[in-house]
Amino acid sequence: LKTGWFSELTDLLPGRSFSMEVEQVLHQEQSKYQEILVLKTKSHGVVLVLDGMIQCTEFDEYSYQEMISFLPLFSHPKPQRVLIVGGGDGGVAREVAKHPLVETIDQVEIDDRVIELSKKYLPFMAEGFNSPKVNLHVADGFKFMEKHTQYYDVIITDSSDPIGPAVSLFQKSYFELMKRALRPGGIVCSQADTFWGHLKNATSMRNHCKAVFARAAYATSYVSTYPAGQIGFALGSLDENTDFKNPVYQLTDKQRKDMKLRYYTTDIHKAAFALPAFVVDALDEA
Ligand code: AAT
């Protein structure tokens, strides 16, 4: 390896690696839950890395934060109470707070060090925490879910990968807890890995939704700095009339510009459910 480069080397991605040239290591520590690394890179601005995996880069973070937020929010007719699990950088809170019908946002992040470091080094994302709609809880998302019943309209799980503290958020029992925490008509959306090489994880997340909810779907997006440049989302709805492919709100160009959206459009929303043949077949068979 060239010196001065960060390489994503983890057991989750055997035999391959994505690298970026580092200008400065802004911060490095072992928190109670994970190894946190904040880098200033030549090509991607500030980058947050947890346990060796890239969580977000200044260059393309909006592609992920907007999609994980607006795929579920624009599929729900009245998303007033939203819960975000994970998302310690504040980027998803920033997006969710833009939705005019959202009244309250609870967020439960396990690691307060991610929150504090994001406020310091990723203020363009952590600005999400400044919204008066946001109530931040530092706790385990799985345990938080056990304590809530029939309360939320939308639950967004912006979790790190299924290793370390996030493992429980990929289990079927977590989807059952989310179902209980939703009001009638509620919708969930979870980070669901890439179908390139991790097809089993992707189908398993969609299957949890299918087993637990009246409607389930898998959507995809491009995120240039995530493994294989692609990440999926598992969506579930308590309402059997939910048609994820056709959002209940279609944004005009003016509306999306007013909301400062840089990735999400109504066309991108619809297209997110068009999947490659091998993925369609794997989901059919799963
Ligand atoms: N916004 C994109 C960044 C993330 S961060 C994921 C967050 O989930 C981290 O801050 C981590 O501390 C938090 N987290 C992990 N486990 C739990 C848990 N059990 N309860 C609450 N929060 C948790 C997502 C990046 C996706 C990467 C894709 N490769």
PDB file of C-alpha atoms and ligand atoms in Angstrom:
ATOM      1  CA  LEU A   1       0.000   0.000   0.000  1.00  0.00           C
ATOM      2  CA  LYS A   2       1.142   3.503  -0.788  1.00  0.00           C
ATOM      3  CA  THR A   3       1.796   5.536   2.323  1.00  0.00           C
ATOM      4  CA  GLY A   4      -0.550   8.449   2.867  1.00  0.00           C
ATOM      5  CA  TRP A   5      -3.518   6.458   1.597  1.00  0.00           C
ATOM      6  CA  PHE A   6      -6.514   5.153   3.559  1.00  0.00           C
ATOM      7  CA  SER A   7      -7.705   1.749   2.387  1.00  0.00           C
ATOM      8  CA  GLU A   8     -10.998   0.206   3.406  1.00  0.00           C
ATOM      9  CA  LEU A   9      -9.777  -3.182   4.642  1.00  0.00           C
ATOM     10  CA  THR A  10     -12.359  -5.230   6.513  1.00  0.00           C
ATOM     11  CA  ASP A  11     -13.550  -8.802   6.817  1.00  0.00           C
ATOM     12  CA  LEU A  12     -16.855  -7.643   5.296  1.00  0.00           C
ATOM     13  CA  LEU A  13     -15.066  -7.005   1.986  1.00  0.00           C
ATOM     14  CA  PRO A  14     -12.573  -9.819   1.531  1.00  0.00           C
ATOM     15  CA  GLY A  15     -10.169  -9.491  -1.347  1.00  0.00           C
ATOM     16  CA  ARG A  16     -10.949  -5.944  -2.415  1.00  0.00           C
ATOM     17  CA  SER A  17     -10.483  -2.427  -1.155  1.00  0.00           C
ATOM     18  CA  PHE A  18     -11.346   1.188  -1.930  1.00  0.00           C
ATOM     19  CA  SER A  19      -8.645   3.777  -1.222  1.00  0.00           C
ATOM     20  CA  MET A  20      -8.372   7.530  -0.880  1.00  0.00           C
ATOM     21  CA  GLU A  21      -5.335   9.747  -0.535  1.00  0.00           C
ATOM     22  CA  VAL A  22      -5.257  11.388   2.887  1.00  0.00           C
ATOM     23  CA  GLU A  23      -4.244  15.001   3.430  1.00  0.00           C
ATOM     24  CA  GLN A  24      -4.622  14.927   7.188  1.00  0.00           C
ATOM     25  CA  VAL A  25      -5.826  12.595   9.911  1.00  0.00           C
ATOM     26  CA  LEU A  26      -8.185  14.937  11.760  1.00  0.00           C
ATOM     27  CA  HIS A  27      -9.058  12.535  14.564  1.00  0.00           C
ATOM     28  CA  GLN A  28      -8.599   8.949  15.660  1.00  0.00           C
ATOM     29  CA  GLU A  29      -9.920   7.212  18.766  1.00  0.00           C
ATOM     30  CA  GLN A  30     -11.339   3.997  20.092  1.00  0.00           C
ATOM     31  CA  SER A  31     -14.752   4.821  21.577  1.00  0.00           C
ATOM     32  CA  LYS A  32     -16.720   2.518  23.852  1.00  0.00           C
ATOM     33  CA  TYR A  33     -18.289   0.946  20.732  1.00  0.00           C
ATOM     34  CA  GLN A  34     -15.974   1.310  17.743  1.00  0.00           C
ATOM     35  CA  GLU A  35     -12.837   2.724  16.200  1.00  0.00           C
ATOM     36  CA  ILE A  36     -13.542   6.242  14.920  1.00  0.00           C
ATOM     37  CA  LEU A  37     -11.397   7.860  12.245  1.00  0.00           C
ATOM     38  CA  VAL A  38     -11.965  11.295  10.694  1.00  0.00           C
ATOM     39  CA  LEU A  39      -9.886  12.051   7.607  1.00  0.00           C
ATOM     40  CA  LYS A  40      -9.356  15.020   5.340  1.00  0.00           C
ATOM     41  CA  THR A  41      -8.877  13.510   1.898  1.00  0.00           C
ATOM     42  CA  LYS A  42      -7.609  14.965  -1.370  1.00  0.00           C
ATOM     43  CA  SER A  43     -10.583  13.862  -3.440  1.00  0.00           C
ATOM     44  CA  HIS A  44     -13.582  13.494  -1.104  1.00  0.00           C
ATOM     45  CA  GLY A  45     -13.270  16.191   1.558  1.00  0.00           C
ATOM     46  CA  VAL A  46     -13.867  15.082   5.144  1.00  0.00           C
ATOM     47  CA  VAL A  47     -14.540  11.361   5.592  1.00  0.00           C
ATOM     48  CA  LEU A  48     -15.940   9.497   8.617  1.00  0.00           C
ATOM     49  CA  VAL A  49     -14.740   5.908   9.079  1.00  0.00           C
ATOM     50  CA  LEU A  50     -16.043   3.499  11.744  1.00  0.00           C
ATOM     51  CA  ASP A  51     -14.311   0.166  12.370  1.00  0.00           C
ATOM     52  CA  GLY A  52     -12.499   0.569   9.064  1.00  0.00           C
ATOM     53  CA  MET A  53     -15.677   1.142   6.981  1.00  0.00           C
ATOM     54  CA  ILE A  54     -16.459   4.445   5.260  1.00  0.00           C
ATOM     55  CA  GLN A  55     -19.682   5.894   6.707  1.00  0.00           C
ATOM     56  CA  CYS A  56     -19.859   9.106   4.712  1.00  0.00           C
ATOM     57  CA  THR A  57     -17.786  11.531   2.696  1.00  0.00           C
ATOM     58  CA  GLU A  58     -18.347  15.243   2.232  1.00  0.00           C
ATOM     59  CA  PHE A  59     -18.253  14.644  -1.540  1.00  0.00           C
ATOM     60  CA  ASP A  60     -21.245  12.295  -1.903  1.00  0.00           C
ATOM     61  CA  GLU A  61     -23.008  11.952   1.479  1.00  0.00           C
ATOM     62  CA  TYR A  62     -26.205  13.558   0.198  1.00  0.00           C
ATOM     63  CA  SER A  63     -26.894  10.720  -2.237  1.00  0.00           C
ATOM     64  CA  TYR A  64     -27.340   8.323   0.679  1.00  0.00           C
ATOM     65  CA  GLN A  65     -28.950  10.660   3.262  1.00  0.00           C
ATOM     66  CA  GLU A  66     -31.569  11.928   0.799  1.00  0.00           C
ATOM     67  CA  MET A  67     -32.554   8.499  -0.479  1.00  0.00           C
ATOM     68  CA  ILE A  68     -32.811   6.739   2.892  1.00  0.00           C
ATOM     69  CA  SER A  69     -34.958   9.669   4.092  1.00  0.00           C
ATOM     70  CA  PHE A  70     -37.225  10.505   1.171  1.00  0.00           C
ATOM     71  CA  LEU A  71     -37.975   7.020  -0.153  1.00  0.00           C
ATOM     72  CA  PRO A  72     -39.995   6.307   3.026  1.00  0.00           C
ATOM     73  CA  LEU A  73     -41.139   9.894   3.747  1.00  0.00           C
ATOM     74  CA  PHE A  74     -42.634  10.439   0.293  1.00  0.00           C
ATOM     75  CA  SER A  75     -44.286   7.006   0.429  1.00  0.00           C
ATOM     76  CA  HIS A  76     -46.248   8.021   3.542  1.00  0.00           C
ATOM     77  CA  PRO A  77     -49.282  10.338   3.271  1.00  0.00           C
ATOM     78  CA  LYS A  78     -48.712  12.031   6.659  1.00  0.00           C
ATOM     79  CA  PRO A  79     -45.296  11.350   8.255  1.00  0.00           C
ATOM     80  CA  GLN A  80     -45.619  13.409  11.442  1.00  0.00           C
ATOM     81  CA  ARG A  81     -43.517  11.403  13.905  1.00  0.00           C
ATOM     82  CA  VAL A  82     -40.217  10.044  12.651  1.00  0.00           C
ATOM     83  CA  LEU A  83     -37.600   7.909  14.398  1.00  0.00           C
ATOM     84  CA  ILE A  84     -34.014   7.757  13.138  1.00  0.00           C
ATOM     85  CA  VAL A  85     -31.845   4.909  14.416  1.00  0.00           C
ATOM     86  CA  GLY A  86     -28.087   5.481  14.077  1.00  0.00           C
ATOM     87  CA  GLY A  87     -27.129   8.386  11.830  1.00  0.00           C
ATOM     88  CA  GLY A  88     -24.789   9.986  14.385  1.00  0.00           C
ATOM     89  CA  ASP A  89     -23.402  12.349  11.742  1.00  0.00           C
ATOM     90  CA  GLY A  90     -26.748  14.200  11.615  1.00  0.00           C
ATOM     91  CA  GLY A  91     -27.160  13.938   7.838  1.00  0.00           C
ATOM     92  CA  VAL A  92     -30.444  12.022   7.896  1.00  0.00           C
ATOM     93  CA  ALA A  93     -31.870  14.371  10.553  1.00  0.00           C
ATOM     94  CA  ARG A  94     -30.935  17.268   8.270  1.00  0.00           C
ATOM     95  CA  GLU A  95     -32.964  15.734   5.426  1.00  0.00           C
ATOM     96  CA  VAL A  96     -35.958  14.521   7.485  1.00  0.00           C
ATOM     97  CA  ALA A  97     -36.333  17.958   9.095  1.00  0.00           C
ATOM     98  CA  LYS A  98     -36.911  19.440   5.608  1.00  0.00           C
ATOM     99  CA  HIS A  99     -40.213  17.569   5.166  1.00  0.00           C
ATOM    100  CA  PRO A 100     -43.012  20.053   5.884  1.00  0.00           C
ATOM    101  CA  LEU A 101     -45.355  17.501   7.501  1.00  0.00           C
ATOM    102  CA  VAL A 102     -42.755  16.102   9.913  1.00  0.00           C
ATOM    103  CA  GLU A 103     -43.436  17.470  13.409  1.00  0.00           C
ATOM    104  CA  THR A 104     -41.095  15.525  15.663  1.00  0.00           C
ATOM    105  CA  ILE A 105     -37.940  13.549  15.020  1.00  0.00           C
ATOM    106  CA  ASP A 106     -36.576  11.219  17.683  1.00  0.00           C
ATOM    107  CA  GLN A 107     -33.093  10.000  16.982  1.00  0.00           C
ATOM    108  CA  VAL A 108     -31.339   7.200  18.833  1.00  0.00           C
ATOM    109  CA  GLU A 109     -27.585   6.901  18.262  1.00  0.00           C
ATOM    110  CA  ILE A 110     -25.509   4.499  20.338  1.00  0.00           C
ATOM    111  CA  ASP A 111     -22.213   6.412  20.286  1.00  0.00           C
ATOM    112  CA  ASP A 112     -22.149   9.983  21.581  1.00  0.00           C
ATOM    113  CA  ARG A 113     -18.545  10.313  20.311  1.00  0.00           C
ATOM    114  CA  VAL A 114     -19.791  10.034  16.707  1.00  0.00           C
ATOM    115  CA  ILE A 115     -22.233  12.876  17.427  1.00  0.00           C
ATOM    116  CA  GLU A 116     -19.602  15.094  19.066  1.00  0.00           C
ATOM    117  CA  LEU A 117     -16.977  14.493  16.367  1.00  0.00           C
ATOM    118  CA  SER A 118     -19.528  15.102  13.608  1.00  0.00           C
ATOM    119  CA  LYS A 119     -20.448  18.440  15.185  1.00  0.00           C
ATOM    120  CA  LYS A 120     -16.779  19.356  15.110  1.00  0.00           C
ATOM    121  CA  TYR A 121     -15.646  17.960  11.746  1.00  0.00           C
ATOM    122  CA  LEU A 122     -18.850  17.424   9.710  1.00  0.00           C
ATOM    123  CA  PRO A 123     -20.901  20.535  10.582  1.00  0.00           C
ATOM    124  CA  PHE A 124     -22.589  20.488   7.167  1.00  0.00           C
ATOM    125  CA  MET A 125     -24.224  17.217   8.257  1.00  0.00           C
ATOM    126  CA  ALA A 126     -24.478  17.759  12.021  1.00  0.00           C
ATOM    127  CA  GLU A 127     -26.538  20.904  11.300  1.00  0.00           C
ATOM    128  CA  GLY A 128     -29.408  18.401  11.304  1.00  0.00           C
ATOM    129  CA  PHE A 129     -29.200  18.359  15.107  1.00  0.00           C
ATOM    130  CA  ASN A 130     -29.977  22.095  15.230  1.00  0.00           C
ATOM    131  CA  SER A 131     -33.544  21.578  14.046  1.00  0.00           C
ATOM    132  CA  PRO A 132     -36.093  22.225  16.807  1.00  0.00           C
ATOM    133  CA  LYS A 133     -37.903  19.091  15.594  1.00  0.00           C
ATOM    134  CA  VAL A 134     -35.022  16.807  16.703  1.00  0.00           C
ATOM    135  CA  ASN A 135     -34.809  15.050  20.099  1.00  0.00           C
ATOM    136  CA  LEU A 136     -31.536  13.179  20.408  1.00  0.00           C
ATOM    137  CA  HIS A 137     -31.199  10.048  22.582  1.00  0.00           C
ATOM    138  CA  VAL A 138     -27.873   8.326  23.164  1.00  0.00           C
ATOM    139  CA  ALA A 139     -28.834   4.654  23.434  1.00  0.00           C
ATOM    140  CA  ASP A 140     -28.926   1.329  21.606  1.00  0.00           C
ATOM    141  CA  GLY A 141     -31.533   1.428  18.842  1.00  0.00           C
ATOM    142  CA  PHE A 142     -32.665  -2.144  19.470  1.00  0.00           C
ATOM    143  CA  LYS A 143     -33.279  -1.524  23.174  1.00  0.00           C
ATOM    144  CA  PHE A 144     -34.966   1.822  22.448  1.00  0.00           C
ATOM    145  CA  MET A 145     -37.349   0.064  20.064  1.00  0.00           C
ATOM    146  CA  GLU A 146     -38.391  -2.443  22.740  1.00  0.00           C
ATOM    147  CA  LYS A 147     -39.780   0.437  24.798  1.00  0.00           C
ATOM    148  CA  HIS A 148     -42.006   2.020  22.128  1.00  0.00           C
ATOM    149  CA  THR A 149     -45.447   0.969  20.953  1.00  0.00           C
ATOM    150  CA  GLN A 150     -47.725   2.394  18.231  1.00  0.00           C
ATOM    151  CA  TYR A 151     -46.016   5.751  18.118  1.00  0.00           C
ATOM    152  CA  TYR A 152     -44.035   6.467  14.937  1.00  0.00           C
ATOM    153  CA  ASP A 153     -45.156   7.015  11.340  1.00  0.00           C
ATOM    154  CA  VAL A 154     -41.736   6.384   9.804  1.00  0.00           C
ATOM    155  CA  ILE A 155     -38.649   4.617  11.193  1.00  0.00           C
ATOM    156  CA  ILE A 156     -35.375   5.108   9.305  1.00  0.00           C
ATOM    157  CA  THR A 157     -32.487   2.860  10.278  1.00  0.00           C
ATOM    158  CA  ASP A 158     -29.289   4.596   9.208  1.00  0.00           C
ATOM    159  CA  SER A 159     -27.033   2.000  10.695  1.00  0.00           C
ATOM    160  CA  SER A 160     -23.451   1.007  10.180  1.00  0.00           C
ATOM    161  CA  ASP A 161     -22.749  -2.386   8.632  1.00  0.00           C
ATOM    162  CA  PRO A 162     -23.621  -5.723  10.254  1.00  0.00           C
ATOM    163  CA  ILE A 163     -20.517  -5.922  12.395  1.00  0.00           C
ATOM    164  CA  GLY A 164     -19.998  -4.494  15.888  1.00  0.00           C
ATOM    165  CA  PRO A 165     -22.833  -2.544  17.548  1.00  0.00           C
ATOM    166  CA  ALA A 166     -25.158  -2.660  14.509  1.00  0.00           C
ATOM    167  CA  VAL A 167     -25.558  -6.455  14.236  1.00  0.00           C
ATOM    168  CA  SER A 168     -28.936  -6.517  16.016  1.00  0.00           C
ATOM    169  CA  LEU A 169     -30.404  -3.966  13.569  1.00  0.00           C
ATOM    170  CA  PHE A 170     -30.155  -6.505  10.740  1.00  0.00           C
ATOM    171  CA  GLN A 171     -32.119  -9.244  12.540  1.00  0.00           C
ATOM    172  CA  LYS A 172     -35.743 -10.207  11.943  1.00  0.00           C
ATOM    173  CA  SER A 173     -36.580  -9.572  15.616  1.00  0.00           C
ATOM    174  CA  TYR A 174     -35.646  -5.903  15.093  1.00  0.00           C
ATOM    175  CA  PHE A 175     -38.205  -5.650  12.272  1.00  0.00           C
ATOM    176  CA  GLU A 176     -40.845  -7.112  14.579  1.00  0.00           C
ATOM    177  CA  LEU A 177     -40.009  -4.491  17.203  1.00  0.00           C
ATOM    178  CA  MET A 178     -40.224  -1.746  14.574  1.00  0.00           C
ATOM    179  CA  LYS A 179     -43.630  -3.016  13.504  1.00  0.00           C
ATOM    180  CA  ARG A 180     -44.859  -2.682  17.086  1.00  0.00           C
ATOM    181  CA  ALA A 181     -43.368   0.801  17.417  1.00  0.00           C
ATOM    182  CA  LEU A 182     -45.328   2.089  14.398  1.00  0.00           C
ATOM    183  CA  ARG A 183     -48.747   3.681  14.264  1.00  0.00           C
ATOM    184  CA  PRO A 184     -51.203   2.269  11.707  1.00  0.00           C
ATOM    185  CA  GLY A 185     -49.966   2.978   8.182  1.00  0.00           C
ATOM    186  CA  GLY A 186     -46.368   3.170   9.385  1.00  0.00           C
ATOM    187  CA  ILE A 187     -43.359   2.677   7.132  1.00  0.00           C
ATOM    188  CA  VAL A 188     -39.760   1.542   7.765  1.00  0.00           C
ATOM    189  CA  CYS A 189     -36.617   1.980   5.700  1.00  0.00           C
ATOM    190  CA  SER A 190     -33.306   0.326   6.564  1.00  0.00           C
ATOM    191  CA  GLN A 191     -29.829   0.458   5.093  1.00  0.00           C
ATOM    192  CA  ALA A 192     -29.630  -2.922   3.340  1.00  0.00           C
ATOM    193  CA  ASP A 193     -26.113  -3.447   1.981  1.00  0.00           C
ATOM    194  CA  THR A 194     -25.038  -3.855  -1.655  1.00  0.00           C
ATOM    195  CA  PHE A 195     -26.238  -6.530  -4.059  1.00  0.00           C
ATOM    196  CA  TRP A 196     -22.724  -6.767  -5.565  1.00  0.00           C
ATOM    197  CA  GLY A 197     -21.198  -9.611  -3.588  1.00  0.00           C
ATOM    198  CA  HIS A 198     -23.558  -9.186  -0.635  1.00  0.00           C
ATOM    199  CA  LEU A 199     -26.734 -10.374  -2.341  1.00  0.00           C
ATOM    200  CA  LYS A 200     -27.609 -12.607   0.625  1.00  0.00           C
ATOM    201  CA  ASN A 201     -27.639  -9.647   3.022  1.00  0.00           C
ATOM    202  CA  ALA A 202     -29.756  -7.622   0.607  1.00  0.00           C
ATOM    203  CA  THR A 203     -32.350 -10.366   0.126  1.00  0.00           C
ATOM    204  CA  SER A 204     -32.384 -11.194   3.822  1.00  0.00           C
ATOM    205  CA  MET A 205     -33.244  -7.575   4.715  1.00  0.00           C
ATOM    206  CA  ARG A 206     -36.026  -7.489   2.110  1.00  0.00           C
ATOM    207  CA  ASN A 207     -37.262 -10.825   3.457  1.00  0.00           C
ATOM    208  CA  HIS A 208     -37.482  -9.491   7.014  1.00  0.00           C
ATOM    209  CA  CYS A 209     -39.736  -6.728   5.646  1.00  0.00           C
ATOM    210  CA  LYS A 210     -41.770  -9.218   3.629  1.00  0.00           C
ATOM    211  CA  ALA A 211     -42.274 -11.493   6.633  1.00  0.00           C
ATOM    212  CA  VAL A 212     -43.279  -8.699   8.995  1.00  0.00           C
ATOM    213  CA  PHE A 213     -45.053  -6.028   6.898  1.00  0.00           C
ATOM    214  CA  ALA A 214     -48.037  -5.932   4.535  1.00  0.00           C
ATOM    215  CA  ARG A 215     -45.861  -4.445   1.777  1.00  0.00           C
ATOM    216  CA  ALA A 216     -42.121  -4.842   1.206  1.00  0.00           C
ATOM    217  CA  ALA A 217     -39.692  -3.582  -1.411  1.00  0.00           C
ATOM    218  CA  TYR A 218     -36.001  -3.206  -2.153  1.00  0.00           C
ATOM    219  CA  ALA A 219     -34.662   0.010  -3.650  1.00  0.00           C
ATOM    220  CA  THR A 220     -31.185   0.854  -4.871  1.00  0.00           C
ATOM    221  CA  SER A 221     -29.031   3.942  -5.125  1.00  0.00           C
ATOM    222  CA  TYR A 222     -25.575   4.967  -6.251  1.00  0.00           C
ATOM    223  CA  VAL A 223     -23.209   6.052  -3.485  1.00  0.00           C
ATOM    224  CA  SER A 224     -19.793   6.376  -5.053  1.00  0.00           C
ATOM    225  CA  THR A 225     -17.808   5.741  -1.859  1.00  0.00           C
ATOM    226  CA  TYR A 226     -19.753   2.751  -0.519  1.00  0.00           C
ATOM    227  CA  PRO A 227     -18.681  -0.784  -1.446  1.00  0.00           C
ATOM    228  CA  ALA A 228     -19.265  -1.384  -5.172  1.00  0.00           C
ATOM    229  CA  GLY A 229     -20.679   2.142  -5.453  1.00  0.00           C
ATOM    230  CA  GLN A 230     -24.164   0.833  -4.766  1.00  0.00           C
ATOM    231  CA  ILE A 231     -26.320   0.501  -1.667  1.00  0.00           C
ATOM    232  CA  GLY A 232     -29.833  -0.797  -1.169  1.00  0.00           C
ATOM    233  CA  PHE A 233     -32.718   0.013   1.142  1.00  0.00           C
ATOM    234  CA  ALA A 234     -35.261  -2.415   2.554  1.00  0.00           C
ATOM    235  CA  LEU A 235     -38.704  -0.833   2.850  1.00  0.00           C
ATOM    236  CA  GLY A 236     -41.771  -2.122   4.655  1.00  0.00           C
ATOM    237  CA  SER A 237     -45.272  -0.727   5.163  1.00  0.00           C
ATOM    238  CA  LEU A 238     -48.119  -1.658   7.486  1.00  0.00           C
ATOM    239  CA  ASP A 239     -50.549  -0.387   4.846  1.00  0.00           C
ATOM    240  CA  GLU A 240     -51.146  -2.889   2.060  1.00  0.00           C
ATOM    241  CA  ASN A 241     -52.080  -0.017  -0.263  1.00  0.00           C
ATOM    242  CA  THR A 242     -48.603   1.490  -0.112  1.00  0.00           C
ATOM    243  CA  ASP A 243     -47.074   1.510  -3.573  1.00  0.00           C
ATOM    244  CA  PHE A 244     -43.426   2.332  -2.926  1.00  0.00           C
ATOM    245  CA  LYS A 245     -42.665   2.845  -6.622  1.00  0.00           C
ATOM    246  CA  ASN A 246     -45.176   5.650  -6.894  1.00  0.00           C
ATOM    247  CA  PRO A 247     -44.527   8.275  -4.215  1.00  0.00           C
ATOM    248  CA  VAL A 248     -47.597   9.972  -2.716  1.00  0.00           C
ATOM    249  CA  TYR A 249     -45.872  13.326  -3.152  1.00  0.00           C
ATOM    250  CA  GLN A 250     -44.353  14.203  -6.504  1.00  0.00           C
ATOM    251  CA  LEU A 251     -41.960  17.115  -6.200  1.00  0.00           C
ATOM    252  CA  THR A 252     -41.853  19.915  -8.717  1.00  0.00           C
ATOM    253  CA  ASP A 253     -38.408  21.189  -9.707  1.00  0.00           C
ATOM    254  CA  LYS A 254     -39.075  24.304  -7.673  1.00  0.00           C
ATOM    255  CA  GLN A 255     -39.975  22.291  -4.565  1.00  0.00           C
ATOM    256  CA  ARG A 256     -36.865  20.153  -4.723  1.00  0.00           C
ATOM    257  CA  LYS A 257     -34.709  23.221  -5.236  1.00  0.00           C
ATOM    258  CA  ASP A 258     -36.370  24.941  -2.273  1.00  0.00           C
ATOM    259  CA  MET A 259     -35.619  21.811  -0.208  1.00  0.00           C
ATOM    260  CA  LYS A 260     -31.992  21.986  -1.406  1.00  0.00           C
ATOM    261  CA  LEU A 261     -32.103  18.411  -2.711  1.00  0.00           C
ATOM    262  CA  ARG A 262     -29.034  17.466  -4.706  1.00  0.00           C
ATOM    263  CA  TYR A 263     -29.837  13.825  -5.511  1.00  0.00           C
ATOM    264  CA  TYR A 264     -33.484  12.906  -4.907  1.00  0.00           C
ATOM    265  CA  THR A 265     -36.029  13.606  -7.617  1.00  0.00           C
ATOM    266  CA  THR A 266     -39.404  11.960  -8.142  1.00  0.00           C
ATOM    267  CA  ASP A 267     -37.956  10.189 -11.208  1.00  0.00           C
ATOM    268  CA  ILE A 268     -35.022   8.846  -9.149  1.00  0.00           C
ATOM    269  CA  HIS A 269     -37.527   7.623  -6.537  1.00  0.00           C
ATOM    270  CA  LYS A 270     -39.464   5.638  -9.134  1.00  0.00           C
ATOM    271  CA  ALA A 271     -36.305   4.338 -10.802  1.00  0.00           C
ATOM    272  CA  ALA A 272     -34.837   3.147  -7.473  1.00  0.00           C
ATOM    273  CA  PHE A 273     -37.115   0.102  -7.622  1.00  0.00           C
ATOM    274  CA  ALA A 274     -35.965  -0.989 -11.080  1.00  0.00           C
ATOM    275  CA  LEU A 275     -33.460  -3.734 -10.265  1.00  0.00           C
ATOM    276  CA  PRO A 276     -31.027  -5.826 -12.317  1.00  0.00           C
ATOM    277  CA  ALA A 277     -32.314  -9.219 -13.499  1.00  0.00           C
ATOM    278  CA  PHE A 278     -30.129 -11.255 -11.117  1.00  0.00           C
ATOM    279  CA  VAL A 279     -31.449  -9.226  -8.175  1.00  0.00           C
ATOM    280  CA  VAL A 280     -35.081  -9.549  -9.290  1.00  0.00           C
ATOM    281  CA  ASP A 281     -34.598 -13.320  -9.551  1.00  0.00           C
ATOM    282  CA  ALA A 282     -32.826 -13.585  -6.201  1.00  0.00           C
ATOM    283  CA  LEU A 283     -35.634 -11.610  -4.515  1.00  0.00           C
ATOM    284  CA  ASP A 284     -38.281 -13.779  -6.230  1.00  0.00           C
ATOM    285  CA  GLU A 285     -36.602 -16.953  -5.053  1.00  0.00           C
ATOM    286  CA  ALA A 286     -35.809 -15.698  -1.559  1.00  0.00           C
TER     287      ALA A 286
HETATM  288  N1  AAT B   1     -25.286   8.668   7.699  1.00  0.00           N
HETATM  289  C1  AAT B   1     -24.457   7.649   7.166  1.00  0.00           C
HETATM  290  C2  AAT B   1     -23.605   7.092   8.221  1.00  0.00           C
HETATM  291  C3  AAT B   1     -23.849   5.918   8.837  1.00  0.00           C
HETATM  292  S1  AAT B   1     -23.467   5.965  10.452  1.00  0.00           S
HETATM  293  C4  AAT B   1     -24.251   4.693  11.254  1.00  0.00           C
HETATM  294  C5  AAT B   1     -24.377   5.014  12.751  1.00  0.00           C
HETATM  295  O1  AAT B   1     -25.072   3.934  13.375  1.00  0.00           O
HETATM  296  C6  AAT B   1     -23.061   5.178  13.524  1.00  0.00           C
HETATM  297  O2  AAT B   1     -23.002   6.479  14.044  1.00  0.00           O
HETATM  298  C7  AAT B   1     -23.139   4.128  14.631  1.00  0.00           C
HETATM  299  O3  AAT B   1     -22.585   4.563  15.853  1.00  0.00           O
HETATM  300  C8  AAT B   1     -24.642   3.909  14.732  1.00  0.00           C
HETATM  301  N2  AAT B   1     -25.060   2.641  15.326  1.00  0.00           N
HETATM  302  C9  AAT B   1     -24.496   1.419  15.155  1.00  0.00           C
HETATM  303  N3  AAT B   1     -25.158   0.500  15.882  1.00  0.00           N
HETATM  304  C10 AAT B   1     -26.172   1.139  16.521  1.00  0.00           C
HETATM  305  C11 AAT B   1     -27.193   0.727  17.421  1.00  0.00           C
HETATM  306  N4  AAT B   1     -27.303  -0.552  17.811  1.00  0.00           N
HETATM  307  N5  AAT B   1     -28.064   1.653  17.882  1.00  0.00           N
HETATM  308  C12 AAT B   1     -27.960   2.953  17.488  1.00  0.00           C
HETATM  309  N6  AAT B   1     -27.010   3.396  16.645  1.00  0.00           N
HETATM  310  C13 AAT B   1     -26.121   2.503  16.165  1.00  0.00           C
HETATM  311  C14 AAT B   1     -24.335   4.696   8.098  1.00  0.00           C
HETATM  312  C15 AAT B   1     -23.307   4.234   7.099  1.00  0.00           C
HETATM  313  C16 AAT B   1     -23.715   3.095   6.210  1.00  0.00           C
HETATM  314  C17 AAT B   1     -22.485   2.402   5.665  1.00  0.00           C
HETATM  315  C18 AAT B   1     -22.773   1.517   4.514  1.00  0.00           C
HETATM  316  N7  AAT B   1     -21.614   0.761   4.099  1.00  0.00           N
END
